[in-house]
């Protein structure tokens, strides 16, 4: 085993792992708050990627410049989804809740294909591509600038999320609602607004992920499906509802996926099998996931 | 907290249940080439007196299965437009197009019956393709099935046709296996990957002979469904007889979220040539990852599929420059075959895109099928089968660079062949074989950071 190759694999695994973590954290946030799995999560990601694409192709904005707008738009989409759909099915049977978001996802995917065609798009990102020619060499390891920027932004987002949830009054109110909705309401917390905020935050996180992912991944209507499955496994591995869990699990999934074929010398074709096997091994020992509470 | 506990497990179970639905598996394959069309003056068909004749409602329904959504949706929808154009040629009087059945409206031997295509979306998934095939046969009363692009889908869908006893014509799946399983009802107009692989190696040999390229070792990268696996098998089988060494092979999941580990493995193999067999999404990701990790073989010669999809060139831009792929069609053919250019104008008017490999093969295959139904003088499956067996189209009857269409004992077209195109100046240009080449191939690939 060549040490340089292993180092490269670890670096690549950590970079993509940060993106997986960022995609997953929105999902886990919403689940932790109200125990609803957002099956349209992948489609939120897809819409964010298209937002970056159209920002570039229609307005000429670099994806890094349109990023705040993309995050804002997705926040809005999250709030609207809550107000328009989720709040109406809060007390509906679980299956209704599942199929509401699942249906929303299929609907959004169909809409995207109808209006924007199934064609593959990619976004020019002149700012990131221009930084040291789009790649950095650290010793023997080559890192793509867009991938590194994505990982860095994901790290910052996690930090901000942690500070917000753990240190701000609103964040504490969110936690209170997640803990016990009825008691929180008695304490004067408007749980409805907290839910809306949770959906907004969750969607904003996946919006950020989509905006940075668009700089190095192609965009098409079903792109969300590729990442949604990884997001579900990440959330389950990290523990439903756990923000630090999403971070650790995202990094683990990225590492296992990229490093295990290199380390153990098997065909990369089995990398997803290894990821899922790893997940199974973890849930056998800790059914609630690494950081799950129950 | 008891309630929480239950809910969480239910949620997990649901995730588990939905995961397979969500998983995209865009298996598939890509086929080759086909063409069929005839002369400006259609040959009169003599119908036997006992032919069943026209259907009662005067409409001949053909079921078409394509990936209209999912990872191969671009190609699927582009082919759909080409098939609709083929049907337009038949249904309307388009005497100006010198292809079979274009002159005169409808199918002449069936009292001018109109053709109606009934489309079904396979989503690129084998099991969906099979259930859609069954639905088309049982509920839509189609007289024949057509499709299905992804080899894996073609396999399951053709099984349904075989069971029901109706003809299945495939124009764009390239897994050699499909025509070798001895199906009675299955016909393929496109060459398969066995033929195509020979073309790829012929091209590499000519680079070595004419341009002293010195290409000796090969890495194979292939997706993990029917198409990729059988393509790699054909390539491996033939490499030895060509004096080429397979340095290694890397199989990847279709529709992967990252291909870093795969490209790293290729980098380790350090072969002179990379021959990838992947669909569009994975082709884009492979090239982007190769650039990021600095992996650059001397030459990339792809087994069609994603690499021959114009969406690939559009998505990766300058990084596609110099990549060669086998194909069945290229706009350069317009210069050799004016009818191809004429059809392209009509296609572009309908879609805003130029005709390329898969849509061109689809259009050709559909005309072969409709020509056979016309010669069958009937929509009886057995009569259509016999007419397909008797197919004999010449070089002038198709828009493809083929010498025609006739089926061998496996019901595989024996007269099809592939070409090699290379991305030059952002366009697919024909570089091989010499009789179709319009420009010289460029070798080796330019370093990633020295591209326009």
XYZ file of C-alpha atoms in Angstrom:
746
model
C 0.000 0.000 0.000
C 1.408 3.270 -1.158
C 1.267 5.893 1.615
C 0.648 8.765 -0.792
C -2.348 7.018 -2.304
C -3.806 6.421 1.139
C -3.285 10.056 2.132
C -5.008 11.187 -1.046
C -7.916 8.839 -0.368
C -8.273 10.107 3.206
C -8.232 13.731 2.067
C -10.777 13.093 -0.696
C -12.949 11.096 1.683
C -12.986 13.847 4.285
C -13.839 16.514 1.693
C -16.793 14.621 0.239
C -17.760 13.557 3.774
C -18.187 17.182 4.805
C -20.599 17.674 1.916
C -22.539 14.527 2.893
C -22.690 15.848 6.451
C -24.019 19.219 5.340
C -26.685 17.592 3.166
C -27.721 15.343 6.031
C -27.847 17.892 8.810
C -30.977 19.557 7.394
C -32.719 16.227 7.389
C -31.732 15.374 10.934
C -32.660 18.852 12.181
C -36.218 18.527 10.935
C -36.518 15.005 12.248
C -35.148 15.935 15.659
C -37.634 18.750 15.901
C -40.843 17.058 14.876
C -40.107 13.457 13.924
C -40.968 13.833 10.288
C -38.622 12.486 7.648
C -38.441 14.887 4.733
C -38.430 12.624 1.696
C -38.231 15.672 -0.563
C -34.819 16.470 0.875
C -32.949 15.372 -2.249
C -35.197 17.536 -4.367
C -34.454 20.549 -2.155
C -30.808 19.879 -2.951
C -31.632 19.673 -6.650
C -33.498 23.004 -6.542
C -30.544 24.678 -4.804
C -28.220 23.382 -7.515
C -30.526 24.743 -10.199
C -30.639 28.069 -8.356
C -26.854 28.251 -8.629
C -27.094 27.263 -12.274
C -29.688 29.880 -13.163
C -27.920 32.521 -11.121
C -24.951 31.958 -13.392
C -26.702 31.449 -16.729
C -29.393 34.120 -16.416
C -27.799 36.797 -14.253
C -24.129 35.937 -14.685
C -23.537 35.585 -10.943
C -20.660 33.432 -9.753
C -22.109 30.572 -7.639
C -20.139 31.919 -4.679
C -21.899 35.286 -5.058
C -25.357 33.825 -5.565
C -24.826 31.557 -2.575
C -26.524 33.796 0.004
C -29.522 34.174 -2.293
C -29.694 30.408 -2.839
C -29.586 29.776 0.909
C -32.265 32.420 1.449
C -34.498 30.966 -1.250
C -34.231 27.511 0.219
C -34.984 28.857 3.705
C -38.141 30.324 2.231
C -38.968 27.066 0.484
C -38.569 25.218 3.786
C -40.890 27.608 5.594
C -43.435 27.452 2.775
C -43.321 23.664 2.776
C -44.046 23.683 6.481
C -46.827 26.261 6.261
C -48.415 24.848 3.118
C -48.118 21.125 3.702
C -46.543 19.922 6.910
C -48.531 22.019 9.371
C -51.717 20.562 7.886
C -50.660 16.962 8.392
C -48.977 17.291 11.775
C -51.594 15.096 13.389
C -52.277 12.905 10.379
C -51.326 9.220 10.372
C -47.638 8.565 9.875
C -48.124 7.173 6.386
C -49.848 10.378 5.294
C -46.880 12.356 6.590
C -44.447 10.154 4.733
C -46.257 10.261 1.448
C -46.846 14.000 1.661
C -43.113 14.686 1.553
C -42.429 11.761 -0.758
C -45.067 13.078 -3.135
C -43.667 16.572 -2.871
C -40.276 15.199 -3.896
C -41.638 13.376 -6.940
C -43.669 16.441 -7.861
C -40.656 18.756 -7.673
C -38.579 16.330 -9.715
C -41.268 16.126 -12.380
C -41.636 19.889 -12.406
C -37.891 20.338 -12.876
C -37.841 17.916 -15.776
C -40.875 19.559 -17.351
C -39.608 23.122 -17.152
C -35.865 22.688 -17.347
C -35.611 19.467 -19.419
C -33.717 16.371 -18.290
C -30.466 17.762 -19.743
C -27.303 17.767 -17.678
C -26.077 21.173 -16.640
C -22.934 22.316 -15.007
C -22.112 25.680 -13.576
C -19.052 27.681 -14.418
C -17.501 28.825 -11.179
C -14.858 31.323 -12.301
C -14.014 32.451 -8.786
C -13.161 28.997 -7.431
C -11.726 27.792 -10.745
C -9.446 30.829 -10.759
C -7.984 30.216 -7.301
C -4.592 28.611 -7.918
C -5.861 27.067 -11.144
C -8.680 25.169 -9.459
C -6.406 22.768 -7.582
C -3.965 22.813 -4.670
C -1.095 20.434 -4.050
C -0.409 19.703 -0.386
C 2.649 17.498 -0.444
C 1.614 14.581 -2.637
C -2.097 15.223 -2.154
C -4.067 17.146 -4.766
C -7.204 18.868 -3.576
C -9.777 20.488 -5.830
C -10.485 24.091 -4.868
C -14.279 23.704 -5.260
C -14.251 20.557 -3.103
C -12.091 22.226 -0.462
C -14.282 25.336 -0.468
C -17.339 23.132 -0.071
C -15.783 21.371 2.917
C -14.736 24.667 4.465
C -18.196 26.217 4.065
C -19.762 23.063 5.469
C -17.490 23.346 8.510
C -18.478 26.971 9.020
C -22.149 26.086 8.644
C -21.839 23.432 11.346
C -20.130 25.901 13.646
C -22.844 28.506 13.068
C -25.550 25.912 13.560
C -23.988 24.747 16.811
C -23.696 28.295 18.153
C -27.253 29.077 17.138
C -28.851 25.976 18.581
C -26.794 25.787 21.739
C -26.157 29.418 22.590
C -29.045 31.543 21.312
C -32.419 31.942 23.026
C -34.193 30.925 19.819
C -31.996 27.868 19.534
C -32.821 26.866 23.088
C -36.495 27.332 22.299
C -36.045 25.002 19.311
C -34.494 22.406 21.587
C -37.286 22.820 24.084
C -39.900 22.168 21.420
C -37.980 19.139 20.211
C -37.798 17.822 23.770
C -41.417 18.269 24.739
C -43.809 20.221 22.596
C -46.596 20.536 25.177
C -44.397 21.776 27.999
C -42.604 24.196 25.691
C -45.944 25.630 24.671
C -46.854 26.063 28.338
C -43.615 28.013 28.753
C -44.807 30.459 26.141
C -42.897 29.115 23.151
C -44.806 29.235 19.912
C -44.113 25.736 18.632
C -45.659 26.468 15.266
C -43.089 29.205 14.622
C -40.314 26.950 15.852
C -41.372 24.243 13.422
C -41.389 26.735 10.572
C -37.941 27.920 11.635
C -36.721 24.325 11.794
C -37.913 23.632 8.253
C -36.360 26.889 7.089
C -33.015 26.045 8.700
C -33.071 22.488 7.432
C -33.768 23.620 3.892
C -31.196 26.428 4.149
C -28.493 23.880 5.094
C -29.280 21.714 2.106
C -29.429 24.933 0.063
C -25.869 25.750 1.038
C -24.849 22.189 0.220
C -26.517 22.439 -3.194
C -24.893 25.765 -3.985
C -21.379 24.463 -3.290
C -22.039 21.040 -4.790
C -23.114 22.753 -8.019
C -19.563 24.014 -8.496
C -18.228 20.499 -8.990
C -21.158 18.169 -9.644
C -23.479 18.048 -12.639
C -27.087 19.123 -12.271
C -30.180 17.328 -13.540
C -33.688 16.712 -12.211
C -32.943 13.412 -10.458
C -29.621 14.488 -8.962
C -31.193 14.622 -5.498
C -31.820 10.892 -5.511
C -28.088 10.143 -5.622
C -27.455 12.114 -2.467
C -30.728 11.501 -0.646
C -29.934 7.851 -0.060
C -26.558 8.780 1.378
C -28.225 11.431 3.511
C -30.669 8.894 4.972
C -27.912 6.466 5.840
C -25.865 9.302 7.330
C -28.744 10.473 9.498
C -29.493 6.940 10.643
C -25.832 6.270 11.374
C -25.321 9.517 13.260
C -28.567 9.165 15.183
C -31.912 10.610 14.161
C -32.083 14.215 15.248
C -28.437 14.633 16.221
C -26.510 17.507 14.618
C -23.025 16.392 15.767
C -24.085 12.890 14.730
C -24.676 14.084 11.172
C -21.215 15.630 11.071
C -19.403 12.571 12.363
C -21.487 10.141 10.314
C -21.047 12.207 7.123
C -17.293 12.148 7.553
C -17.357 8.415 8.300
C -19.450 7.629 5.238
C -17.129 9.713 3.044
C -14.046 8.049 4.513
C -15.369 4.503 4.319
C -16.522 5.049 0.752
C -13.223 6.410 -0.565
C -10.622 4.844 1.702
C -11.834 1.266 2.137
C -11.251 0.151 -1.500
C -7.748 1.633 -1.393
C -6.949 0.295 2.041
C -8.241 -3.240 1.625
C -7.680 -3.538 -2.100
C -11.174 -4.641 -3.163
C -13.068 -3.359 -6.166
C -14.603 0.097 -5.678
C -17.800 -1.431 -7.073
C -18.459 -2.697 -3.556
C -17.894 0.586 -1.783
C -21.573 1.273 -1.163
C -21.996 -2.274 0.117
C -19.190 -1.567 2.580
C -20.828 1.696 3.647
C -24.124 -0.065 4.302
C -22.375 -2.991 5.969
C -20.608 -0.555 8.231
C -23.950 1.028 9.066
C -25.433 -2.364 9.886
C -22.491 -3.171 12.141
C -22.982 0.100 14.014
C -26.754 -0.270 14.492
C -26.323 -3.773 15.823
C -24.298 -2.297 18.664
C -26.045 1.055 18.876
C -29.530 0.833 17.337
C -30.107 4.520 17.985
C -27.100 5.501 15.882
C -23.812 6.925 17.100
C -25.263 10.005 18.791
C -28.927 9.053 19.041
C -30.624 9.748 22.307
C -33.282 7.150 22.784
C -40.191 8.838 25.425
C -41.861 5.530 24.692
C -43.691 7.106 21.812
C -40.461 8.495 20.424
C -38.941 5.104 20.465
C -41.655 3.550 18.380
C -41.779 6.370 15.941
C -38.098 6.247 15.294
C -38.157 2.596 14.484
C -41.118 3.031 12.223
C -39.257 5.781 10.472
C -36.248 3.550 10.038
C -38.378 0.809 8.596
C -39.934 3.241 6.186
C -36.550 4.514 5.104
C -35.567 0.935 4.481
C -38.681 0.336 2.455
C -38.348 3.453 0.396
C -34.641 3.199 -0.184
C -34.929 0.793 -3.114
C -37.514 3.052 -4.706
C -35.233 6.007 -4.293
C -32.151 4.263 -5.441
C -31.442 5.164 -8.899
C -30.187 2.436 -10.899
C -29.807 3.598 -14.325
C -28.658 0.506 -15.846
C -28.534 0.371 -19.424
C -26.745 0.048 -22.410
C -26.260 1.656 -25.474
C -26.478 0.325 -28.762
C -25.253 0.877 -31.973
C -26.530 1.702 -35.151
C -29.181 0.947 -37.416
C -30.739 2.334 -40.302
C -33.174 1.446 -42.717
C -34.855 3.279 -45.257
C -35.554 2.932 -48.685
C -35.590 4.291 -51.868
C -37.594 7.197 -53.118
C -39.726 4.869 -55.131
C -41.050 2.336 -52.659
C -41.036 -1.218 -53.793
C -44.573 -2.458 -54.104
C -45.336 -5.173 -51.581
C -47.305 -8.184 -52.709
C -49.586 -9.356 -49.960
C -50.681 -12.968 -49.733
C -54.437 -13.269 -50.301
C -54.962 -14.650 -46.806
C -53.142 -11.781 -45.046
C -55.032 -10.532 -42.017
C -55.004 -6.958 -43.319
C -55.608 -3.723 -41.520
C -56.620 -3.512 -37.855
C -60.279 -2.638 -37.351
C -59.713 0.874 -36.059
C -57.083 1.631 -38.715
C -54.392 2.243 -36.085
C -51.242 0.196 -35.555
C -50.015 0.624 -32.003
C -46.355 0.084 -31.139
C -45.203 0.102 -27.515
C -41.988 2.004 -26.801
C -40.055 1.665 -23.534
C -37.430 4.324 -22.851
C -35.766 5.960 -19.826
C -37.856 9.143 -19.929
C -36.890 10.126 -16.394
C -33.902 9.325 -14.189
C -30.215 9.443 -14.997
C -30.601 8.573 -18.683
C -33.576 10.861 -19.258
C -31.728 13.158 -21.662
C -30.976 10.361 -24.069
C -34.401 8.778 -23.611
C -36.267 11.959 -24.459
C -33.990 12.734 -27.395
C -34.686 9.289 -28.800
C -38.395 9.739 -28.230
C -38.315 12.828 -30.469
C -36.509 10.834 -33.171
C -39.085 8.031 -33.004
C -41.903 10.525 -33.332
C -40.165 11.913 -36.406
C -39.928 8.409 -37.901
C -43.637 7.900 -37.351
C -44.353 11.282 -38.916
C -42.515 10.111 -42.055
C -44.784 7.084 -42.209
C -48.098 8.660 -41.244
C -47.803 11.745 -43.457
C -46.964 11.976 -47.114
C -43.296 12.990 -46.957
C -42.208 12.052 -50.459
C -39.279 14.510 -50.241
C -37.561 12.281 -47.674
C -35.918 9.365 -49.502
C -36.558 6.794 -46.799
C -38.842 3.746 -46.720
C -42.539 4.457 -46.254
C -42.031 8.238 -46.356
C -43.950 8.636 -49.589
C -47.681 8.241 -49.145
C -49.601 8.485 -45.889
C -49.822 5.519 -43.509
C -48.908 1.888 -44.067
C -49.887 1.109 -47.678
C -50.574 -2.603 -47.264
C -52.782 -1.965 -44.246
C -55.135 0.397 -46.087
C -53.065 3.407 -45.056
C -53.309 2.552 -41.354
C -51.766 5.162 -39.058
C -49.006 4.269 -36.615
C -49.377 5.268 -32.994
C -46.508 5.019 -30.508
C -47.455 4.255 -26.923
C -44.586 5.418 -24.693
C -43.703 4.001 -21.301
C -41.050 5.291 -18.895
C -38.600 2.683 -17.610
C -36.773 5.202 -15.379
C -33.716 3.245 -16.519
C -34.682 0.430 -14.127
C -34.928 -3.178 -15.191
C -37.911 -4.099 -13.034
C -39.892 -1.046 -14.130
C -39.112 -1.862 -17.766
C -40.491 -5.341 -17.339
C -43.732 -4.261 -15.701
C -44.227 -1.534 -18.298
C -43.672 -4.071 -21.084
C -46.346 -6.289 -19.596
C -48.704 -3.348 -19.244
C -48.178 -2.287 -22.862
C -48.876 -5.805 -24.093
C -51.883 -6.552 -21.904
C -53.603 -3.188 -21.548
C -52.523 -1.174 -24.552
C -52.797 -3.928 -27.166
C -49.561 -3.045 -28.907
C -48.548 -5.215 -31.864
C -44.818 -4.946 -31.145
C -42.452 -3.555 -28.538
C -39.523 -1.230 -29.140
C -36.683 0.011 -26.890
C -35.327 0.152 -24.259
C -31.847 1.837 -24.394
C -30.427 0.452 -21.128
C -29.310 -3.127 -21.874
C -30.504 -4.263 -18.459
C -33.997 -2.914 -19.186
C -34.014 -4.357 -22.705
C -33.269 -7.736 -21.199
C -36.229 -7.775 -18.807
C -38.630 -6.078 -21.234
C -37.757 -8.493 -24.034
C -38.435 -11.372 -21.671
C -41.986 -10.084 -21.278
C -42.367 -9.880 -25.081
C -40.954 -13.391 -25.471
C -43.480 -14.738 -22.992
C -46.387 -12.934 -24.646
C -45.245 -13.872 -28.141
C -44.933 -10.492 -29.801
C -41.953 -9.022 -31.688
C -39.451 -6.840 -29.821
C -37.141 -4.628 -31.844
C -34.130 -3.123 -30.156
C -32.161 -0.334 -31.808
C -29.855 0.996 -29.123
C -28.744 -1.591 -26.555
C -25.269 -2.920 -27.090
C -24.806 -5.792 -24.654
C -23.760 -8.731 -26.926
C -25.677 -11.137 -24.725
C -29.073 -9.841 -25.770
C -29.068 -11.508 -29.175
C -27.249 -14.559 -27.931
C -29.877 -15.879 -25.555
C -31.833 -17.490 -28.373
C -35.040 -15.466 -28.107
C -37.489 -16.066 -30.923
C -39.091 -12.612 -30.871
C -36.048 -10.406 -30.259
C -34.372 -8.468 -33.107
C -31.546 -5.944 -32.910
C -30.671 -3.480 -35.663
C -27.646 -1.963 -33.907
C -24.226 -3.582 -33.806
C -23.314 -4.857 -30.337
C -20.301 -4.321 -28.125
C -18.457 -7.298 -29.593
C -18.411 -5.541 -32.965
C -17.825 -2.184 -31.345
C -14.904 -3.476 -29.289
C -13.193 -4.633 -32.474
C -13.636 -1.107 -33.810
C -12.069 0.385 -30.686
C -9.035 -1.894 -30.946
C -8.749 -1.280 -34.703
C -8.604 2.418 -33.892
C -5.915 1.957 -31.228
C -3.875 -0.162 -33.650
C -4.132 2.509 -36.307
C -2.953 5.145 -33.821
C 0.075 2.971 -33.071
C 0.760 2.276 -36.748
C 0.182 5.748 -38.190
C 1.046 8.073 -35.356
C 3.535 5.958 -33.381
C 1.338 6.433 -30.344
C 2.957 3.501 -28.511
C -0.259 2.465 -26.745
C 0.286 -0.928 -25.116
C -1.639 -1.158 -21.860
C -5.340 -0.657 -21.226
C -7.462 0.112 -18.165
C -11.162 -0.737 -18.267
C -13.671 1.295 -16.280
C -17.238 0.094 -16.475
C -20.607 0.492 -14.831
C -22.095 -2.467 -12.999
C -25.165 -3.382 -15.055
C -25.607 -5.408 -18.254
C -24.070 -2.821 -20.522
C -20.838 -2.170 -18.648
C -20.207 -5.724 -17.548
C -20.701 -7.229 -21.011
C -18.769 -4.436 -22.699
C -15.813 -5.114 -20.410
C -16.090 -8.846 -21.082
C -15.971 -8.268 -24.846
C -13.026 -5.886 -24.510
C -11.097 -8.265 -22.252
C -11.705 -11.211 -24.539
C -10.338 -9.397 -27.575
C -7.393 -7.594 -25.975
C -5.086 -10.626 -26.008
C -5.371 -11.224 -29.729
C -4.471 -7.578 -30.331
C -1.220 -7.631 -28.390
C -2.626 -5.257 -25.789
C -2.285 -5.866 -22.061
C -5.175 -5.186 -19.698
C -3.482 -3.341 -16.832
C -6.565 -3.622 -14.704
C -10.288 -3.104 -14.551
C -12.445 -1.005 -12.263
C -16.166 -1.587 -11.872
C -18.270 1.258 -10.513
C -21.810 1.655 -9.250
C -24.105 3.345 -11.754
C -25.082 6.871 -10.771
C -22.368 7.205 -8.141
C -22.142 10.175 -5.801
C -18.368 10.143 -6.065
C -15.844 8.250 -8.183
C -12.713 9.201 -6.273
C -11.786 5.681 -5.209
C -12.379 4.437 -8.759
C -10.193 7.082 -10.398
C -7.483 6.485 -7.801
C -7.478 2.812 -8.723
C -7.073 3.751 -12.394
C -4.262 6.081 -11.468
C -2.478 3.159 -9.777
C -2.810 1.049 -12.925
C -1.149 3.795 -14.989
C -2.240 2.319 -18.322
C -1.650 4.027 -21.675
C -5.310 3.928 -22.662
C -8.518 4.133 -20.652
C -11.591 2.474 -22.153
C -14.638 3.488 -20.083
C -18.166 2.072 -20.485
C -20.407 4.376 -18.462
C -23.622 6.329 -18.759
C -23.712 10.101 -18.974
C -23.751 11.033 -15.282
C -20.825 8.766 -14.479
C -18.917 9.875 -17.571
C -19.150 13.489 -16.428
C -18.101 12.609 -12.901
C -15.193 10.434 -14.110
C -13.687 13.245 -16.161
C -14.201 15.857 -13.442
C -12.619 13.568 -10.846
C -9.727 12.673 -13.167
C -8.984 16.333 -13.605
C -9.143 16.991 -9.889
C -6.811 14.091 -9.046
C -4.537 14.744 -12.009
C -5.197 11.379 -13.666
C -4.489 11.536 -17.392
C -3.867 8.499 -19.592
C -2.347 9.086 -23.017
C -5.685 8.373 -24.603
C -9.309 7.769 -23.656
C -11.357 5.724 -26.128
C -14.836 5.194 -24.699
C -17.439 2.533 -25.366
C -20.087 5.039 -26.454
C -22.960 5.591 -23.953
C -22.299 8.650 -21.794
C -19.235 9.666 -23.729
C -21.187 9.951 -26.987
C -23.937 12.028 -25.386
C -23.610 15.711 -26.405
C -24.742 16.528 -22.849
C -21.402 15.092 -21.690
C -19.377 17.523 -23.816
C -21.596 20.381 -22.732
C -21.200 19.518 -19.058
C -17.425 19.070 -18.904
C -16.471 21.620 -21.581
C -12.781 21.733 -22.459
C -12.083 18.635 -20.368
C -13.793 16.565 -23.077
C -11.328 17.738 -25.704
C -9.437 14.864 -27.308
C -11.594 12.107 -25.786
C -12.548 9.572 -28.439
C -15.542 7.265 -28.341
C -17.013 4.658 -30.572
C -20.318 5.773 -31.882
C -22.763 4.863 -34.561
C -23.398 8.298 -35.937
C -21.896 11.732 -36.266
C -22.943 14.920 -38.044
C -20.028 14.322 -40.418
C -22.163 11.615 -41.997
C -24.296 14.384 -43.493
C -21.501 14.973 -45.980
C -21.454 11.331 -47.068
C -25.205 10.724 -46.820
C -27.311 13.757 -47.713
C -30.478 12.058 -46.454
C -28.987 12.047 -42.935
C -28.508 15.812 -43.170
C -32.061 16.214 -44.392
C -33.433 14.188 -41.469
C -31.213 16.168 -39.109
C -32.774 19.457 -40.266
C -36.209 18.086 -39.409
C -34.984 16.762 -36.072
C -33.415 20.073 -35.180
C -36.593 21.918 -36.105
C -38.469 19.695 -33.646
C -35.978 19.594 -30.784
C -33.415 22.363 -31.235
C -30.669 19.732 -31.100
C -28.654 17.904 -33.722
C -29.259 14.237 -34.306
C -26.676 12.066 -32.573
C -25.900 8.434 -31.983
C -28.861 7.086 -30.008
C -31.682 9.095 -31.606
C -30.293 8.248 -35.063
C -30.211 4.536 -34.243
C -33.697 4.747 -32.766
C -35.159 6.417 -35.831
C -33.540 3.817 -38.042
C -34.750 0.906 -35.924
C -38.305 2.227 -35.876
C -38.340 2.502 -39.666
C -37.081 -1.088 -39.931
C -39.909 -2.271 -37.670
C -42.600 -0.306 -39.505
C -41.237 -1.459 -42.861
C -41.575 -5.041 -41.620
C -45.139 -4.494 -40.378
C -45.980 -3.074 -43.783
C -44.460 -6.066 -45.566
C -46.285 -8.384 -43.188
C -49.560 -6.980 -44.570
C -50.916 -7.695 -41.105
C -50.454 -7.042 -37.426
C -50.326 -10.752 -36.704
C -47.168 -11.357 -34.601
C -46.061 -14.357 -36.650
C -46.412 -12.418 -39.909
C -44.393 -9.493 -38.502
C -41.764 -11.936 -37.274
C -41.413 -13.458 -40.723
C -41.215 -10.003 -42.338
C -38.470 -8.969 -39.903
C -36.545 -12.141 -40.714
C -36.873 -11.274 -44.422
C -35.651 -7.686 -43.930
C -33.203 -6.694 -46.612
C -32.357 -3.002 -46.647
C -29.462 -1.531 -48.559
C -26.889 1.159 -47.922
C -29.129 3.893 -49.348
C -32.063 2.892 -47.159
C -30.671 4.222 -43.905
C -29.129 7.377 -42.477
C -26.447 5.302 -40.753
C -22.889 4.574 -41.917
C -23.939 0.980 -42.523
C -24.129 -1.178 -45.555
C -27.724 -2.037 -44.738
C -29.914 -4.187 -42.533
C -30.280 -7.966 -42.723
C -30.627 -10.237 -39.708
C -28.404 -13.234 -39.001
C -29.489 -16.445 -37.251
C -29.442 -14.654 -33.880
C -31.641 -11.936 -35.389
C -28.773 -9.491 -35.041
C -28.221 -7.040 -37.909
C -25.081 -8.196 -39.723
C -24.529 -5.067 -41.790
C -24.111 -2.490 -39.036
C -20.789 -1.104 -37.877
C -19.424 1.570 -35.625
C -17.269 4.604 -36.164
C -14.859 6.372 -33.843
C -15.445 10.035 -33.131
C -13.162 12.366 -31.206
C -14.068 15.608 -29.479
C -12.192 18.305 -31.372
C -13.036 21.965 -30.910
C -16.026 20.961 -28.779
C -17.551 18.843 -31.589
C -17.666 15.111 -32.243
C -15.604 14.614 -35.405
C -15.267 11.301 -37.192
C -11.666 10.068 -37.059
C -12.045 6.376 -37.928
C -12.457 4.276 -40.062
C -10.683 6.085 -42.880
C -13.642 5.909 -45.288
C -15.734 8.050 -42.936
C -12.959 10.084 -41.283
C -13.091 13.814 -41.867
C -10.184 14.821 -39.603
C -6.977 13.240 -38.296
C -7.117 11.823 -34.765
C -5.118 13.768 -32.172
C -3.009 11.812 -29.673
C -2.022 12.057 -26.821
C -4.540 13.932 -24.651
C -3.478 17.450 -23.670
C -2.618 18.018 -19.981
C -5.671 19.148 -17.971
C -4.236 22.605 -17.298
C -3.331 23.252 -20.933
C -6.827 23.313 -22.376
C -8.568 26.262 -23.930
